[in-house]
Every structure is written in structure tokens, then in C-alpha cells.
XYZ file of C-alpha atoms in Angstrom:
256
model
C -48.939 -42.191 99.552
C -45.984 -40.735 97.640
C -48.231 -39.508 94.833
C -50.597 -37.846 97.315
C -47.903 -35.900 99.174
C -46.019 -35.070 95.980
C -49.162 -33.505 94.560
C -49.920 -31.729 97.836
C -46.437 -30.221 98.257
C -45.434 -29.603 94.660
C -45.248 -26.097 93.199
C -48.612 -24.751 92.049
C -48.060 -22.837 88.811
C -51.639 -21.963 87.894
C -53.773 -19.064 89.067
C -52.367 -16.301 91.249
C -48.581 -16.024 91.341
C -46.693 -14.967 94.466
C -45.452 -11.395 94.036
C -43.266 -9.168 96.164
C -45.475 -6.833 98.236
C -48.546 -8.589 96.902
C -51.366 -9.533 99.315
C -49.844 -12.908 100.233
C -46.392 -11.432 100.832
C -47.741 -8.596 102.968
C -49.810 -11.109 104.941
C -46.639 -13.026 105.857
C -44.800 -9.813 106.761
C -47.617 -8.606 109.032
C -48.088 -12.077 110.507
C -44.511 -12.410 111.736
C -44.108 -8.752 112.695
C -47.268 -9.132 114.709
C -45.991 -12.376 116.247
C -42.775 -10.645 117.299
C -44.747 -7.798 118.894
C -47.189 -10.149 120.654
C -44.395 -12.275 122.112
C -42.466 -9.198 123.206
C -45.393 -7.648 125.050
C -46.522 -11.037 126.300
C -43.272 -11.990 128.061
C -41.668 -8.641 128.932
C -42.855 -8.791 132.543
C -42.355 -12.529 132.979
C -39.618 -14.285 134.915
C -36.227 -14.775 133.277
C -36.682 -18.535 132.923
C -40.048 -18.018 131.174
C -38.441 -15.597 128.702
C -35.588 -18.024 128.086
C -37.973 -20.924 127.421
C -40.095 -18.808 125.070
C -37.103 -17.609 123.061
C -35.685 -21.140 122.866
C -39.098 -22.439 121.803
C -39.228 -19.992 118.893
C -35.804 -21.157 117.704
C -36.812 -24.806 118.063
C -39.735 -24.167 115.709
C -37.330 -22.772 113.099
C -34.956 -25.709 113.510
C -37.888 -28.112 113.252
C -39.092 -26.476 110.030
C -35.594 -26.680 108.564
C -35.114 -30.355 109.425
C -38.616 -31.290 108.253
C -37.957 -29.520 104.955
C -35.007 -31.822 104.245
C -37.343 -34.819 104.357
C -40.160 -33.095 102.462
C -38.039 -31.680 99.613
C -37.960 -34.992 97.664
C -41.762 -34.950 97.748
C -42.121 -31.250 96.938
C -39.300 -30.815 94.414
C -38.389 -34.368 93.442
C -34.920 -34.011 94.953
C -32.930 -32.510 97.815
C -32.485 -28.836 96.910
C -28.761 -28.100 97.309
C -29.634 -24.402 97.412
C -31.085 -24.958 100.892
C -27.937 -26.407 102.444
C -26.730 -24.307 105.409
C -24.351 -22.142 103.395
C -26.876 -19.334 103.038
C -26.545 -16.888 105.904
C -30.194 -17.460 106.908
C -29.983 -21.236 107.193
C -26.430 -21.176 108.549
C -27.511 -18.846 111.350
C -30.349 -21.211 112.233
C -27.821 -23.968 112.891
C -25.398 -21.580 114.599
C -28.102 -20.125 116.868
C -29.142 -23.631 117.919
C -25.531 -24.546 118.719
C -25.106 -21.290 120.639
C -27.871 -22.332 123.039
C -26.502 -25.833 123.602
C -22.694 -25.604 123.512
C -20.275 -23.579 125.576
C -18.012 -22.453 122.727
C -20.773 -21.192 120.436
C -22.632 -19.842 123.460
C -20.176 -16.945 123.620
C -21.522 -15.768 120.265
C -25.235 -16.205 120.975
C -26.051 -12.514 120.543
C -23.878 -12.171 117.448
C -25.427 -15.189 115.708
C -28.914 -13.964 116.584
C -28.152 -10.465 115.275
C -26.799 -11.694 111.942
C -29.785 -14.046 111.727
C -32.183 -11.212 112.477
C -30.725 -8.940 109.805
C -30.481 -11.575 107.064
C -33.892 -13.146 107.675
C -35.603 -9.754 107.948
C -34.116 -8.744 104.600
C -35.337 -11.981 103.026
C -38.783 -11.627 104.568
C -39.058 -8.136 103.052
C -37.655 -9.158 99.671
C -38.083 -12.937 99.150
C -36.294 -13.132 95.824
C -35.678 -16.881 96.054
C -39.425 -17.548 96.195
C -40.381 -15.029 93.502
C -38.009 -16.550 90.960
C -40.048 -19.769 90.906
C -43.308 -18.021 89.986
C -45.573 -20.247 92.078
C -48.952 -19.864 93.789
C -48.853 -18.195 97.245
C -50.272 -21.353 98.836
C -47.493 -23.568 97.471
C -45.405 -25.428 100.024
C -42.295 -23.627 98.772
C -43.762 -20.229 99.650
C -45.304 -21.187 102.989
C -42.254 -23.088 104.263
C -39.653 -20.577 103.110
C -41.381 -17.459 104.426
C -42.428 -19.183 107.652
C -38.839 -20.251 108.317
C -37.416 -16.791 107.677
C -40.226 -15.157 109.645
C -39.649 -17.330 112.720
C -35.881 -16.763 112.556
C -36.536 -13.020 112.378
C -38.756 -13.262 115.470
C -36.065 -15.225 117.315
C -33.392 -12.637 116.534
C -35.721 -9.827 117.581
C -36.438 -11.443 120.957
C -32.762 -12.118 121.653
C -31.900 -8.503 120.869
C -34.662 -7.371 123.232
C -34.059 -9.741 126.137
C -30.497 -11.106 126.042
C -29.255 -10.462 129.580
C -25.717 -9.423 128.605
C -26.908 -7.129 125.841
C -24.593 -5.306 123.493
C -21.147 -4.130 124.555
C -18.677 -2.155 122.466
C -15.932 -4.208 124.111
C -17.292 -7.325 122.402
C -17.837 -5.790 118.969
C -14.947 -7.886 117.662
C -17.190 -10.941 118.057
C -19.554 -9.551 115.435
C -16.666 -9.126 113.042
C -15.475 -12.660 113.778
C -18.931 -14.145 113.128
C -19.339 -12.265 109.820
C -15.840 -13.249 108.675
C -16.535 -16.839 109.700
C -19.814 -16.823 107.785
C -18.034 -15.435 104.725
C -15.372 -18.163 104.879
C -18.075 -20.828 105.352
C -19.994 -19.545 102.305
C -16.804 -19.499 100.212
C -16.210 -23.140 101.176
C -19.762 -24.058 100.164
C -19.404 -22.312 96.821
C -16.077 -24.037 96.143
C -17.602 -27.431 96.931
C -20.888 -27.174 95.039
C -20.546 -24.581 92.269
C -20.093 -25.978 88.784
C -20.454 -24.938 85.168
C -24.056 -26.101 85.323
C -25.026 -24.205 88.481
C -23.628 -21.365 90.595
C -25.222 -20.972 94.025
C -23.477 -17.763 95.098
C -24.168 -18.370 98.793
C -23.793 -15.169 100.830
C -23.093 -13.353 97.510
C -19.356 -14.055 97.744
C -18.690 -15.115 94.144
C -21.070 -12.884 92.176
C -22.346 -9.347 92.625
C -26.171 -9.569 92.677
C -26.439 -5.860 91.814
C -24.010 -5.936 88.877
C -21.731 -3.186 90.195
C -18.578 -5.299 89.848
C -17.559 -7.363 86.805
C -17.437 -11.127 87.298
C -13.644 -11.097 86.941
C -13.218 -9.179 90.194
C -16.454 -10.007 92.079
C -15.064 -13.108 93.889
C -12.289 -10.954 95.323
C -14.323 -7.852 96.122
C -17.691 -9.201 97.295
C -16.398 -10.986 100.430
C -14.887 -7.701 101.638
C -18.019 -5.746 100.718
C -20.171 -8.245 102.613
C -18.030 -8.106 105.738
C -18.026 -4.300 105.844
C -21.706 -3.940 104.929
C -23.029 -6.455 107.452
C -20.732 -5.099 110.168
C -22.064 -1.564 109.667
C -25.672 -2.774 109.551
C -25.209 -4.726 112.776
C -23.836 -1.634 114.532
C -26.927 0.305 113.426
C -29.156 -2.515 114.672
C -27.384 -2.496 118.034
C -27.776 1.266 118.349
C -31.498 0.934 117.657
C -32.029 -1.841 120.197
C -29.813 -0.132 122.778
C -32.119 2.860 122.552
C -35.176 0.611 122.708
C -33.919 -1.255 125.764
C -32.922 1.953 127.517
C -36.337 3.458 126.914
C -38.008 0.243 128.030
C -35.943 0.055 131.222
C -36.739 3.666 132.026
C -40.402 2.817 131.605
C -40.018 -0.374 133.663
C -41.076 -2.480 130.696
C -38.299 -5.062 130.523
C -37.844 -7.301 133.516
């Protein structure tokens, strides 16, 4: 049985290789953008409890994919991939979003976790560098699982931004800063624990500059600040966009 599943889930190196903005990549992008649109239009007139169950169900799918991947990695890759521990912003926000729906303390940051998850997973879905580096076939487990996870997390964040009852408030903008700073500190901890001379994970880009603008001698000191400022500004822009969307929808009696 091990040999069967290892062969089924292992990276396929022959034939077509997954490429950014290639047919397979665009298919995933359109699939999850379309899913987000279908769910939005499908539940916008439904009762609040129906919307809540739908949004929670989407998140549960992402959590399920993440947990299942932990058990399937030894079959697919021959080991547990440390890279996929929840120190990346995408995977960390999956865990944080789940906690925000089931605990009182994290519940205060439900919108903020969902927003950071939306931004980070959307960026990855558009530019899946981690998948491209492996040079595998588009039908490989690595490609399907990774893009499906990020796509579902993007859909979850989108729905929360559309339907969260409290919505965005400038008075609570400090919570966004707190979540981003907390994520930065969490990623620094992960890098301190797992980075070695043999491998540097650079979770949340806090120890190396992926664009090469800063020398390695100063990157660990500069990149955390750059990340905090950059993500904070992006989140404000996202809020402004969805505030306009919600206002237009309410004026058109679209959102219940």
C-alpha cells in the first residue's frame, strides 16, 4: 500500500512542467475566483446563520487539507516538509482563522486574521513561487494540494471581508497592526528554531530580502519593519476596496 500511494502522490517530473500563468496555473486561479464569486452571489440573500455556516465550512475545508497534508507528506515527499510548518503567513493564518472562530480571545481578531490570510493567499495564488521551484507536472499532488489550500483560504478571506457583521472600523485599525506584528514575531521565532547552515526557510521573509534590495548583513533587521509597514498599507487598501463594495451592495440591497 505504501508503494502505491508513494507513487501516486510523488512529484511527477516528466512531461509538462507547471509554469506561472501557464494553462494549469490559470485554471486554478479562475477556479477559485469563480468559487468565491459563486459563493458570494449564492449566499448574499440568505439568513445570517446560513452565511456563517457556509463561511465556516470553507475554512474547515482549508484546515482539513492542511491536516491531511501532514499525514500525506511522508508518502509524497518521503518526509515531513518543515517548510510547511505554520510559520508561513498563509499556513499560520489558517490556524489563526480557525482559532478565531472557536475561541473568545482570538475571536476579537477574526476579521484581521481573515484579511491577512486573504492578502497572503491571494498573492501566492497569483504567483506560486514555492510550487514553481520544484519543476513538477501540473497534476502532481504538490501542485494540486498547495494551490487548492491557498485558493480555499483566499475564498474564506474574501467571504469574511464581504459578510463579517462588524465590518471594518478605523477605531480598530490597531488590531491589524497587532496581528501583523504578532505574525512577524512568530515567523522570527520559527526561523530562529529551524534555520541552519544547511537550510534557511525565511518564513514571512524576515531574515532575507527575496528581491535583493538589502544586503544580507542588514536584511534581518530591515525586513521585519518593511513587512509590517507593507502589509499594513496593503490591508488598509483592501479595507477601502471592500468598504466601497459593501456600501454599493447595501445601497443595491444585495447584502443581507
